[in-house]
Amino acid sequence: MKSMTVRFTADEVLIGRHEKLGWDNQSVLGMYHAVTATLQEITGVDRINLVNDGLQQTCPMRWKIVTEIWVHAWIVRCNLNIAVRGLDNGQLHETVLWTRRTSNAIAPAVAPNVLPDWSLMIDGERLPIVPQDNNPWLTVEDMRWGCQLTNFAYEMRHRDYLDVQISTVREFEDNSDVAKRLTIAGNHHVVVTLPLALIDDIVTTGRLSRAHRRLVVSQQVTPERPLKISYYLDGRTGLSFEQVALQKRARWQTFWARTDVQISADHNWQRNIRWALYRTRLQLGEQKLYELLLQPATDLTGSLHNLTNETDLEERLTGFLSWLTGGCVINNELCLTCQPKLPAVGTIAWTLQNEHLNIRCLADNTRLRIRPDAPLCVQTGSECIKCPRQRLTTIVTR
C-alpha cells in the first residue's frame, strides 16, 4: 500500500515533500478548500496519513478542526482513505458511518442556537451561547444515540479558549427534546445566566444564585473540571443526564438491530442508507417506516448514492427491503417475485421481520443466503426451498 504523509505544523501544512500551505495566508475555511483541492489532485496513493507536527501544541483548536471536522469531510465527500497518527482509525471510520456533521469550517452555514435564552458572561460582557462571528463550530447528529452535539469555542485573551459543548437528547417516540446539557471547559471563571423559571429543572456542578430576575450559575472551570448544567425539559426525574441518554440509546439499538443494512464495500451508500432510515424514522415513527420498507418497490427505490436532495427520502426507501430481497414475506413464507440486488463487490446484510419471523439475509456477487429463526419455505415460482432454522441456506444464485 502506497501512502503519503501530510504534516500539520504551527505555521503551515506540508503535503508530501513539496506542497506547503501557510495558516496565516487565509481563513480556516479557505485553508480547508486549499488543502482539499491539493489532496484531490494526488494520484497513485492508497492512503493519506495525517501527522501532528506541532499544531496541536501551539493551536489545539485548529488541530481539533482538522481531526473532528476536516477528516470526516475528506472521507465522506472526497472518498479519501485517511488515517490520523495517534487516533484509533477504526473508530474514526466507524464514527463517519454513524454521524452526520455540519460545520462552517467546510462550507458556509448558519450557526445553531440551541439555548436561545441562556447567556455567558465574559469579562463583564453578556454574550449569547452561540458561536462567535467567523469562529468554527460543529454540529453532529449521532444516529446511534438519536442525539445532537454542538461544539464551538469562545476565543479569550492570550490565545486561551473556552470549549463549549451542548448535547441534546430526544424522545424516541416523537423526536421531542427531553434533556440538554451545557458543558464549558477551559481556564476561566465562568458565569452563565438562564431563565429563573428553570430553577427546578436543572442540575449543575456550579454554584447557583439569583440576580436581576435571572438564575446565575458560576464556577472556576479547568479542562479537568468543566462546568456542567443539565436541563430536563419535562422536569427532573431523578435520573442523571447520562442515564436518560442511555435509555434512549437502548431504544435506538433495538431499532438498528431490526433495520440496519450493512454494506462492506460501499461506505458512502452505507452511510446514506443509515441517514435516510434515521431521518425517515424521526418523521414517520418506527412502525410506519418498517411498513414503508416492505411495500412494492418503485423506480426511485434504492437511489441513495447521492443525497443532495433530502425531500424525497420516503420515495427512495419505499419497498427498500423488498427491493433488496427480491420479494416479501406473505403468510410466514418468503415469496420471491424478482431478482434480488446482489452487489458487484463485497457483501450486503439485512434483516426481514414480522410478528413470527426473523430472517437474516446475506448477499454477495454470486448468491443470496438467508438464516431464519424458524423453519421457512421460500417460494420461487413453482419451487419451494425449505430453509432450516438458524442455518444459512442459498436461495438465489447469479
PDB file of C-alpha atoms in Angstrom, residues 2-301:
ATOM      1  CA  LYS A   2       1.454   3.339  -1.083  1.00  0.00           C
ATOM      2  CA  SER A   3       0.888   6.152   1.409  1.00  0.00           C
ATOM      3  CA  MET A   4       1.612   9.852   1.688  1.00  0.00           C
ATOM      4  CA  THR A   5       2.140  11.975   4.812  1.00  0.00           C
ATOM      5  CA  VAL A   6       0.559  15.375   5.497  1.00  0.00           C
ATOM      6  CA  ARG A   7       2.179  17.246   8.392  1.00  0.00           C
ATOM      7  CA  PHE A   8       0.427  19.994  10.324  1.00  0.00           C
ATOM      8  CA  THR A   9       2.817  22.482  11.937  1.00  0.00           C
ATOM      9  CA  ALA A  10       2.074  25.697  13.803  1.00  0.00           C
ATOM     10  CA  ASP A  11       2.682  27.746  10.640  1.00  0.00           C
ATOM     11  CA  GLU A  12       1.831  25.580   7.653  1.00  0.00           C
ATOM     12  CA  VAL A  13       0.516  22.338   6.202  1.00  0.00           C
ATOM     13  CA  LEU A  14       3.170  20.224   4.470  1.00  0.00           C
ATOM     14  CA  ILE A  15       1.625  17.892   1.878  1.00  0.00           C
ATOM     15  CA  GLY A  16       4.087  15.254   0.780  1.00  0.00           C
ATOM     16  CA  ARG A  17       7.577  16.590   0.202  1.00  0.00           C
ATOM     17  CA  HIS A  18       6.866  19.711  -1.778  1.00  0.00           C
ATOM     18  CA  GLU A  19       3.481  21.415  -1.262  1.00  0.00           C
ATOM     19  CA  LYS A  20       3.308  23.992   1.559  1.00  0.00           C
ATOM     20  CA  LEU A  21       0.219  25.965   2.585  1.00  0.00           C
ATOM     21  CA  GLY A  22       0.515  28.692   5.239  1.00  0.00           C
ATOM     22  CA  TRP A  23      -2.070  29.120   8.002  1.00  0.00           C
ATOM     23  CA  ASP A  24      -1.669  32.892   8.084  1.00  0.00           C
ATOM     24  CA  ASN A  25      -2.437  33.363   4.406  1.00  0.00           C
ATOM     25  CA  GLN A  26      -6.165  32.571   4.608  1.00  0.00           C
ATOM     26  CA  SER A  27      -9.150  31.777   6.792  1.00  0.00           C
ATOM     27  CA  VAL A  28      -9.875  28.342   8.251  1.00  0.00           C
ATOM     28  CA  LEU A  29     -12.467  27.767   5.517  1.00  0.00           C
ATOM     29  CA  GLY A  30     -10.038  28.934   2.843  1.00  0.00           C
ATOM     30  CA  MET A  31      -7.362  26.611   4.207  1.00  0.00           C
ATOM     31  CA  TYR A  32      -9.787  23.688   4.106  1.00  0.00           C
ATOM     32  CA  HIS A  33     -10.545  24.317   0.436  1.00  0.00           C
ATOM     33  CA  ALA A  34      -6.851  24.731  -0.425  1.00  0.00           C
ATOM     34  CA  VAL A  35      -5.802  21.501   1.304  1.00  0.00           C
ATOM     35  CA  THR A  36      -8.801  19.623  -0.110  1.00  0.00           C
ATOM     36  CA  ALA A  37      -8.049  20.704  -3.669  1.00  0.00           C
ATOM     37  CA  THR A  38      -4.433  19.551  -3.319  1.00  0.00           C
ATOM     38  CA  LEU A  39      -5.390  16.172  -1.832  1.00  0.00           C
ATOM     39  CA  GLN A  40      -7.900  15.519  -4.608  1.00  0.00           C
ATOM     40  CA  GLU A  41      -5.247  16.126  -7.271  1.00  0.00           C
ATOM     41  CA  ILE A  42      -2.921  13.460  -5.844  1.00  0.00           C
ATOM     42  CA  THR A  43      -2.876  10.165  -7.742  1.00  0.00           C
ATOM     43  CA  GLY A  44      -1.309   6.786  -7.092  1.00  0.00           C
ATOM     44  CA  VAL A  45      -1.705   6.987  -3.304  1.00  0.00           C
ATOM     45  CA  ASP A  46      -3.719   4.410  -1.367  1.00  0.00           C
ATOM     46  CA  ARG A  47      -3.742   6.137   1.999  1.00  0.00           C
ATOM     47  CA  ILE A  48      -3.084   9.632   3.352  1.00  0.00           C
ATOM     48  CA  ASN A  49      -1.523   9.821   6.827  1.00  0.00           C
ATOM     49  CA  LEU A  50      -2.129  12.989   8.855  1.00  0.00           C
ATOM     50  CA  VAL A  51       0.529  13.842  11.447  1.00  0.00           C
ATOM     51  CA  ASN A  52       0.567  16.473  14.171  1.00  0.00           C
ATOM     52  CA  ASP A  53       3.925  18.243  13.887  1.00  0.00           C
ATOM     53  CA  GLY A  54       3.383  20.981  16.475  1.00  0.00           C
ATOM     54  CA  LEU A  55      -0.091  22.277  15.562  1.00  0.00           C
ATOM     55  CA  GLN A  56      -1.860  20.552  18.474  1.00  0.00           C
ATOM     56  CA  GLN A  57       0.562  22.053  20.984  1.00  0.00           C
ATOM     57  CA  THR A  58       0.519  25.618  19.639  1.00  0.00           C
ATOM     58  CA  CYS A  59      -3.070  25.849  18.427  1.00  0.00           C
ATOM     59  CA  PRO A  60      -5.172  22.962  19.763  1.00  0.00           C
ATOM     60  CA  MET A  61      -8.355  24.463  18.327  1.00  0.00           C
ATOM     61  CA  ARG A  62      -7.021  24.181  14.756  1.00  0.00           C
ATOM     62  CA  TRP A  63      -5.907  20.585  15.319  1.00  0.00           C
ATOM     63  CA  LYS A  64      -9.384  19.815  16.658  1.00  0.00           C
ATOM     64  CA  ILE A  65     -10.883  21.291  13.479  1.00  0.00           C
ATOM     65  CA  VAL A  66      -8.609  19.080  11.365  1.00  0.00           C
ATOM     66  CA  THR A  67      -9.338  15.840  13.226  1.00  0.00           C
ATOM     67  CA  GLU A  68     -13.027  16.313  14.068  1.00  0.00           C
ATOM     68  CA  ILE A  69     -14.296  18.212  11.008  1.00  0.00           C
ATOM     69  CA  TRP A  70     -11.956  18.137   8.024  1.00  0.00           C
ATOM     70  CA  VAL A  71     -11.067  14.443   8.264  1.00  0.00           C
ATOM     71  CA  HIS A  72     -14.740  13.419   8.229  1.00  0.00           C
ATOM     72  CA  ALA A  73     -15.384  15.637   5.213  1.00  0.00           C
ATOM     73  CA  TRP A  74     -12.415  14.187   3.299  1.00  0.00           C
ATOM     74  CA  ILE A  75     -13.575  10.631   3.959  1.00  0.00           C
ATOM     75  CA  VAL A  76     -17.249  11.288   3.142  1.00  0.00           C
ATOM     76  CA  ARG A  77     -17.165  13.961   0.440  1.00  0.00           C
ATOM     77  CA  CYS A  78     -13.881  13.111  -1.295  1.00  0.00           C
ATOM     78  CA  ASN A  79     -13.809   9.345  -0.678  1.00  0.00           C
ATOM     79  CA  LEU A  80     -10.213   9.565   0.578  1.00  0.00           C
ATOM     80  CA  ASN A  81      -8.607   6.877   2.728  1.00  0.00           C
ATOM     81  CA  ILE A  82      -7.427   8.895   5.732  1.00  0.00           C
ATOM     82  CA  ALA A  83      -5.501   7.811   8.834  1.00  0.00           C
ATOM     83  CA  VAL A  84      -4.529  10.111  11.728  1.00  0.00           C
ATOM     84  CA  ARG A  85      -1.426   9.216  13.709  1.00  0.00           C
ATOM     85  CA  GLY A  86      -2.296   8.785  17.382  1.00  0.00           C
ATOM     86  CA  LEU A  87      -6.012   8.145  16.810  1.00  0.00           C
ATOM     87  CA  ASP A  88      -7.966   4.899  16.666  1.00  0.00           C
ATOM     88  CA  ASN A  89      -8.615   4.948  12.930  1.00  0.00           C
ATOM     89  CA  GLY A  90     -11.001   2.010  13.053  1.00  0.00           C
ATOM     90  CA  GLN A  91     -13.122   4.012  15.488  1.00  0.00           C
ATOM     91  CA  LEU A  92     -12.742   7.086  13.278  1.00  0.00           C
ATOM     92  CA  HIS A  93     -14.191   5.345  10.228  1.00  0.00           C
ATOM     93  CA  GLU A  94     -16.970   3.764  12.315  1.00  0.00           C
ATOM     94  CA  THR A  95     -17.921   7.225  13.575  1.00  0.00           C
ATOM     95  CA  VAL A  96     -18.010   8.522   9.998  1.00  0.00           C
ATOM     96  CA  LEU A  97     -20.608   5.864   9.124  1.00  0.00           C
ATOM     97  CA  TRP A  98     -22.836   6.713  12.102  1.00  0.00           C
ATOM     98  CA  THR A  99     -22.770  10.522  12.225  1.00  0.00           C
ATOM     99  CA  ARG A 100     -23.832  13.445  10.072  1.00  0.00           C
ATOM    100  CA  ARG A 101     -21.800  16.640  10.501  1.00  0.00           C
ATOM    101  CA  THR A 102     -22.474  20.281   9.690  1.00  0.00           C
ATOM    102  CA  SER A 103     -19.792  22.953  10.131  1.00  0.00           C
ATOM    103  CA  ASN A 104     -18.819  26.370   8.852  1.00  0.00           C
ATOM    104  CA  ALA A 105     -15.227  25.067   8.707  1.00  0.00           C
ATOM    105  CA  ILE A 106     -16.055  23.190   5.473  1.00  0.00           C
ATOM    106  CA  ALA A 107     -18.868  25.300   3.961  1.00  0.00           C
ATOM    107  CA  PRO A 108     -20.831  28.470   4.802  1.00  0.00           C
ATOM    108  CA  ALA A 109     -23.635  27.639   7.255  1.00  0.00           C
ATOM    109  CA  VAL A 110     -25.908  29.312   9.803  1.00  0.00           C
ATOM    110  CA  ALA A 111     -24.709  28.872  13.388  1.00  0.00           C
ATOM    111  CA  PRO A 112     -27.044  26.864  15.647  1.00  0.00           C
ATOM    112  CA  ASN A 113     -28.811  28.476  18.601  1.00  0.00           C
ATOM    113  CA  VAL A 114     -29.638  25.547  20.880  1.00  0.00           C
ATOM    114  CA  LEU A 115     -30.126  27.501  24.132  1.00  0.00           C
ATOM    115  CA  PRO A 116     -31.747  30.739  22.926  1.00  0.00           C
ATOM    116  CA  ASP A 117     -32.447  32.389  26.315  1.00  0.00           C
ATOM    117  CA  TRP A 118     -29.165  31.415  28.025  1.00  0.00           C
ATOM    118  CA  SER A 119     -26.183  33.776  28.263  1.00  0.00           C
ATOM    119  CA  LEU A 120     -22.489  33.601  29.103  1.00  0.00           C
ATOM    120  CA  MET A 121     -20.770  36.448  30.973  1.00  0.00           C
ATOM    121  CA  ILE A 122     -17.188  37.004  29.807  1.00  0.00           C
ATOM    122  CA  ASP A 123     -15.122  39.950  31.079  1.00  0.00           C
ATOM    123  CA  GLY A 124     -18.308  41.768  32.088  1.00  0.00           C
ATOM    124  CA  GLU A 125     -19.919  41.273  28.681  1.00  0.00           C
ATOM    125  CA  ARG A 126     -23.126  39.260  28.292  1.00  0.00           C
ATOM    126  CA  LEU A 127     -22.964  37.006  25.233  1.00  0.00           C
ATOM    127  CA  PRO A 128     -25.470  34.536  23.774  1.00  0.00           C
ATOM    128  CA  ILE A 129     -24.335  30.910  23.914  1.00  0.00           C
ATOM    129  CA  VAL A 130     -23.767  30.651  20.179  1.00  0.00           C
ATOM    130  CA  PRO A 131     -20.573  30.605  18.078  1.00  0.00           C
ATOM    131  CA  GLN A 132     -18.897  33.989  17.687  1.00  0.00           C
ATOM    132  CA  ASP A 133     -18.736  35.550  14.228  1.00  0.00           C
ATOM    133  CA  ASN A 134     -16.355  33.670  11.908  1.00  0.00           C
ATOM    134  CA  ASN A 135     -15.344  31.177  14.620  1.00  0.00           C
ATOM    135  CA  PRO A 136     -15.601  27.495  13.639  1.00  0.00           C
ATOM    136  CA  TRP A 137     -18.426  25.377  15.021  1.00  0.00           C
ATOM    137  CA  LEU A 138     -19.579  21.792  14.537  1.00  0.00           C
ATOM    138  CA  THR A 139     -22.968  20.108  14.878  1.00  0.00           C
ATOM    139  CA  VAL A 140     -23.022  16.294  14.983  1.00  0.00           C
ATOM    140  CA  GLU A 141     -26.151  14.188  14.569  1.00  0.00           C
ATOM    141  CA  ASP A 142     -25.343  10.782  16.088  1.00  0.00           C
ATOM    142  CA  MET A 143     -27.593   8.070  14.683  1.00  0.00           C
ATOM    143  CA  ARG A 144     -26.567   5.545  17.348  1.00  0.00           C
ATOM    144  CA  TRP A 145     -27.913   7.714  20.165  1.00  0.00           C
ATOM    145  CA  GLY A 146     -30.606   9.738  18.413  1.00  0.00           C
ATOM    146  CA  CYS A 147     -28.975  12.866  19.813  1.00  0.00           C
ATOM    147  CA  GLN A 148     -27.307  16.051  18.620  1.00  0.00           C
ATOM    148  CA  LEU A 149     -23.988  17.555  19.768  1.00  0.00           C
ATOM    149  CA  THR A 150     -22.967  21.151  19.095  1.00  0.00           C
ATOM    150  CA  ASN A 151     -19.334  22.179  19.688  1.00  0.00           C
ATOM    151  CA  PHE A 152     -17.641  25.570  19.455  1.00  0.00           C
ATOM    152  CA  ALA A 153     -15.217  27.754  21.381  1.00  0.00           C
ATOM    153  CA  TYR A 154     -15.060  31.274  22.725  1.00  0.00           C
ATOM    154  CA  GLU A 155     -11.722  32.877  21.964  1.00  0.00           C
ATOM    155  CA  MET A 156     -10.276  34.597  25.033  1.00  0.00           C
ATOM    156  CA  ARG A 157      -7.260  36.804  25.586  1.00  0.00           C
ATOM    157  CA  HIS A 158      -3.729  35.392  25.239  1.00  0.00           C
ATOM    158  CA  ARG A 159      -4.987  32.707  22.800  1.00  0.00           C
ATOM    159  CA  ASP A 160      -6.983  30.943  25.524  1.00  0.00           C
ATOM    160  CA  TYR A 161     -10.298  29.285  24.748  1.00  0.00           C
ATOM    161  CA  LEU A 162     -13.466  28.197  26.450  1.00  0.00           C
ATOM    162  CA  ASP A 163     -14.626  24.933  24.899  1.00  0.00           C
ATOM    163  CA  VAL A 164     -18.412  24.683  24.719  1.00  0.00           C
ATOM    164  CA  GLN A 165     -20.480  21.585  24.051  1.00  0.00           C
ATOM    165  CA  ILE A 166     -24.274  21.366  24.035  1.00  0.00           C
ATOM    166  CA  SER A 167     -25.773  17.869  23.998  1.00  0.00           C
ATOM    167  CA  THR A 168     -29.441  17.316  23.172  1.00  0.00           C
ATOM    168  CA  VAL A 169     -31.230  14.022  23.874  1.00  0.00           C
ATOM    169  CA  ARG A 170     -34.564  13.404  22.149  1.00  0.00           C
ATOM    170  CA  GLU A 171     -37.605  11.292  22.907  1.00  0.00           C
ATOM    171  CA  PHE A 172     -37.516   8.115  20.819  1.00  0.00           C
ATOM    172  CA  GLU A 173     -41.248   8.093  20.049  1.00  0.00           C
ATOM    173  CA  ASP A 174     -41.920  11.674  18.897  1.00  0.00           C
ATOM    174  CA  ASN A 175     -38.449  13.262  18.442  1.00  0.00           C
ATOM    175  CA  SER A 176     -39.147  15.958  21.050  1.00  0.00           C
ATOM    176  CA  ASP A 177     -36.239  17.276  23.144  1.00  0.00           C
ATOM    177  CA  VAL A 178     -36.012  15.507  26.517  1.00  0.00           C
ATOM    178  CA  ALA A 179     -32.803  16.861  28.047  1.00  0.00           C
ATOM    179  CA  LYS A 180     -29.972  19.228  27.213  1.00  0.00           C
ATOM    180  CA  ARG A 181     -26.558  19.583  28.801  1.00  0.00           C
ATOM    181  CA  LEU A 182     -24.217  22.551  28.540  1.00  0.00           C
ATOM    182  CA  THR A 183     -20.546  21.762  29.219  1.00  0.00           C
ATOM    183  CA  ILE A 184     -17.903  24.506  29.374  1.00  0.00           C
ATOM    184  CA  ALA A 185     -14.206  23.750  29.872  1.00  0.00           C
ATOM    185  CA  GLY A 186     -11.080  25.908  29.867  1.00  0.00           C
ATOM    186  CA  ASN A 187      -9.199  28.038  32.398  1.00  0.00           C
ATOM    187  CA  HIS A 188     -11.529  30.859  33.394  1.00  0.00           C
ATOM    188  CA  HIS A 189     -14.195  31.912  35.859  1.00  0.00           C
ATOM    189  CA  VAL A 190     -17.455  31.173  34.051  1.00  0.00           C
ATOM    190  CA  VAL A 191     -20.855  32.742  34.731  1.00  0.00           C
ATOM    191  CA  VAL A 192     -23.970  31.501  32.917  1.00  0.00           C
ATOM    192  CA  THR A 193     -27.393  33.121  33.270  1.00  0.00           C
ATOM    193  CA  LEU A 194     -30.668  31.475  32.327  1.00  0.00           C
ATOM    194  CA  PRO A 195     -34.398  31.960  32.939  1.00  0.00           C
ATOM    195  CA  LEU A 196     -35.367  31.850  36.598  1.00  0.00           C
ATOM    196  CA  ALA A 197     -38.318  29.601  35.741  1.00  0.00           C
ATOM    197  CA  LEU A 198     -35.874  26.715  35.070  1.00  0.00           C
ATOM    198  CA  ILE A 199     -34.648  26.510  38.671  1.00  0.00           C
ATOM    199  CA  ASP A 200     -36.488  23.231  39.355  1.00  0.00           C
ATOM    200  CA  ASP A 201     -35.469  21.680  36.011  1.00  0.00           C
ATOM    201  CA  ILE A 202     -31.666  21.899  36.117  1.00  0.00           C
ATOM    202  CA  VAL A 203     -28.806  20.080  37.817  1.00  0.00           C
ATOM    203  CA  THR A 204     -25.345  21.667  37.798  1.00  0.00           C
ATOM    204  CA  THR A 205     -21.792  21.316  39.096  1.00  0.00           C
ATOM    205  CA  GLY A 206     -21.642  25.098  39.578  1.00  0.00           C
ATOM    206  CA  ARG A 207     -22.819  27.490  42.285  1.00  0.00           C
ATOM    207  CA  LEU A 208     -26.448  28.617  41.989  1.00  0.00           C
ATOM    208  CA  SER A 209     -27.675  32.136  42.780  1.00  0.00           C
ATOM    209  CA  ARG A 210     -30.208  34.710  41.584  1.00  0.00           C
ATOM    210  CA  ALA A 211     -29.628  38.174  40.166  1.00  0.00           C
ATOM    211  CA  HIS A 212     -31.743  40.599  38.144  1.00  0.00           C
ATOM    212  CA  ARG A 213     -34.591  38.085  37.861  1.00  0.00           C
ATOM    213  CA  ARG A 214     -32.246  35.566  36.302  1.00  0.00           C
ATOM    214  CA  LEU A 215     -30.786  32.274  37.504  1.00  0.00           C
ATOM    215  CA  VAL A 216     -26.986  32.508  37.747  1.00  0.00           C
ATOM    216  CA  VAL A 217     -24.577  29.545  37.642  1.00  0.00           C
ATOM    217  CA  SER A 218     -20.887  30.192  38.271  1.00  0.00           C
ATOM    218  CA  GLN A 219     -17.743  28.095  38.501  1.00  0.00           C
ATOM    219  CA  GLN A 220     -13.987  28.352  38.098  1.00  0.00           C
ATOM    220  CA  VAL A 221     -13.538  25.855  35.277  1.00  0.00           C
ATOM    221  CA  THR A 222     -10.493  23.858  34.216  1.00  0.00           C
ATOM    222  CA  PRO A 223     -10.064  21.270  31.452  1.00  0.00           C
ATOM    223  CA  GLU A 224     -10.375  18.571  34.134  1.00  0.00           C
ATOM    224  CA  ARG A 225     -13.305  20.182  35.968  1.00  0.00           C
ATOM    225  CA  PRO A 226     -15.722  21.702  33.447  1.00  0.00           C
ATOM    226  CA  LEU A 227     -18.977  23.427  34.297  1.00  0.00           C
ATOM    227  CA  LYS A 228     -21.976  21.213  33.537  1.00  0.00           C
ATOM    228  CA  ILE A 229     -25.613  22.296  33.506  1.00  0.00           C
ATOM    229  CA  SER A 230     -28.190  19.607  32.712  1.00  0.00           C
ATOM    230  CA  TYR A 231     -31.666  20.847  31.776  1.00  0.00           C
ATOM    231  CA  TYR A 232     -34.619  18.431  31.861  1.00  0.00           C
ATOM    232  CA  LEU A 233     -37.417  19.758  29.667  1.00  0.00           C
ATOM    233  CA  ASP A 234     -40.090  17.595  31.323  1.00  0.00           C
ATOM    234  CA  GLY A 235     -38.781  18.205  34.840  1.00  0.00           C
ATOM    235  CA  ARG A 236     -36.226  16.281  36.880  1.00  0.00           C
ATOM    236  CA  THR A 237     -36.936  12.566  37.221  1.00  0.00           C
ATOM    237  CA  GLY A 238     -34.074  11.518  39.473  1.00  0.00           C
ATOM    238  CA  LEU A 239     -32.081  10.159  36.523  1.00  0.00           C
ATOM    239  CA  SER A 240     -28.760  11.684  35.527  1.00  0.00           C
ATOM    240  CA  PHE A 241     -28.251  13.079  32.034  1.00  0.00           C
ATOM    241  CA  GLU A 242     -26.155  10.023  31.170  1.00  0.00           C
ATOM    242  CA  GLN A 243     -28.904   7.674  32.344  1.00  0.00           C
ATOM    243  CA  VAL A 244     -31.517   9.480  30.248  1.00  0.00           C
ATOM    244  CA  ALA A 245     -29.227   9.290  27.203  1.00  0.00           C
ATOM    245  CA  LEU A 246     -28.565   5.576  27.758  1.00  0.00           C
ATOM    246  CA  GLN A 247     -32.316   4.886  27.981  1.00  0.00           C
ATOM    247  CA  LYS A 248     -32.861   6.474  24.580  1.00  0.00           C
ATOM    248  CA  ARG A 249     -29.790   4.783  23.123  1.00  0.00           C
ATOM    249  CA  ALA A 250     -31.184   1.376  24.120  1.00  0.00           C
ATOM    250  CA  ARG A 251     -34.295   2.127  22.048  1.00  0.00           C
ATOM    251  CA  TRP A 252     -32.143   3.093  19.064  1.00  0.00           C
ATOM    252  CA  GLN A 253     -30.037  -0.063  19.429  1.00  0.00           C
ATOM    253  CA  THR A 254     -33.216  -2.131  19.165  1.00  0.00           C
ATOM    254  CA  PHE A 255     -34.285  -0.123  16.123  1.00  0.00           C
ATOM    255  CA  TRP A 256     -30.971  -0.590  14.313  1.00  0.00           C
ATOM    256  CA  ALA A 257     -30.884  -4.308  15.124  1.00  0.00           C
ATOM    257  CA  ARG A 258     -34.123  -4.534  13.161  1.00  0.00           C
ATOM    258  CA  THR A 259     -33.471  -2.156  10.268  1.00  0.00           C
ATOM    259  CA  ASP A 260     -29.730  -1.629   9.732  1.00  0.00           C
ATOM    260  CA  VAL A 261     -28.299  -2.551   6.331  1.00  0.00           C
ATOM    261  CA  GLN A 262     -24.585  -3.440   6.468  1.00  0.00           C
ATOM    262  CA  ILE A 263     -22.507  -2.968   3.328  1.00  0.00           C
ATOM    263  CA  SER A 264     -18.843  -3.989   3.229  1.00  0.00           C
ATOM    264  CA  ALA A 265     -17.631  -2.320   0.042  1.00  0.00           C
ATOM    265  CA  ASP A 266     -19.570   0.954  -0.445  1.00  0.00           C
ATOM    266  CA  HIS A 267     -19.275   3.068   2.699  1.00  0.00           C
ATOM    267  CA  ASN A 268     -20.891   6.126   1.114  1.00  0.00           C
ATOM    268  CA  TRP A 269     -24.032   4.123   0.251  1.00  0.00           C
ATOM    269  CA  GLN A 270     -23.935   2.536   3.730  1.00  0.00           C
ATOM    270  CA  ARG A 271     -23.865   5.933   5.406  1.00  0.00           C
ATOM    271  CA  ASN A 272     -26.573   7.386   3.172  1.00  0.00           C
ATOM    272  CA  ILE A 273     -28.884   4.425   3.786  1.00  0.00           C
ATOM    273  CA  ARG A 274     -28.477   4.829   7.541  1.00  0.00           C
ATOM    274  CA  TRP A 275     -29.129   8.568   7.302  1.00  0.00           C
ATOM    275  CA  ALA A 276     -32.249   8.033   5.174  1.00  0.00           C
ATOM    276  CA  LEU A 277     -33.553   5.403   7.626  1.00  0.00           C
ATOM    277  CA  TYR A 278     -32.758   7.662  10.582  1.00  0.00           C
ATOM    278  CA  ARG A 279     -34.393  10.798   9.178  1.00  0.00           C
ATOM    279  CA  THR A 280     -37.454   8.925   7.981  1.00  0.00           C
ATOM    280  CA  ARG A 281     -37.769   7.157  11.337  1.00  0.00           C
ATOM    281  CA  LEU A 282     -37.785  10.545  13.094  1.00  0.00           C
ATOM    282  CA  GLN A 283     -40.548  11.787  10.773  1.00  0.00           C
ATOM    283  CA  LEU A 284     -42.791   8.706  10.482  1.00  0.00           C
ATOM    284  CA  GLY A 285     -42.134   6.610  13.590  1.00  0.00           C
ATOM    285  CA  GLU A 286     -40.796   3.069  13.677  1.00  0.00           C
ATOM    286  CA  GLN A 287     -43.817   1.032  12.604  1.00  0.00           C
ATOM    287  CA  LYS A 288     -44.752   3.260   9.638  1.00  0.00           C
ATOM    288  CA  LEU A 289     -41.144   3.219   8.453  1.00  0.00           C
ATOM    289  CA  TYR A 290     -40.994  -0.568   8.510  1.00  0.00           C
ATOM    290  CA  GLU A 291     -44.284  -0.785   6.615  1.00  0.00           C
ATOM    291  CA  LEU A 292     -42.805   1.607   4.047  1.00  0.00           C
ATOM    292  CA  LEU A 293     -39.702  -0.592   3.625  1.00  0.00           C
ATOM    293  CA  LEU A 294     -41.856  -3.640   2.828  1.00  0.00           C
ATOM    294  CA  GLN A 295     -44.105  -2.001   0.222  1.00  0.00           C
ATOM    295  CA  PRO A 296     -43.641  -2.788  -3.507  1.00  0.00           C
ATOM    296  CA  ALA A 297     -40.527  -1.095  -4.869  1.00  0.00           C
ATOM    297  CA  THR A 298     -40.674   1.889  -7.246  1.00  0.00           C
ATOM    298  CA  ASP A 299     -38.278   3.251  -9.878  1.00  0.00           C
ATOM    299  CA  LEU A 300     -36.716   5.526  -7.235  1.00  0.00           C
ATOM    300  CA  THR A 301     -36.202   2.798  -4.609  1.00  0.00           C
TER     301      THR A 301
END
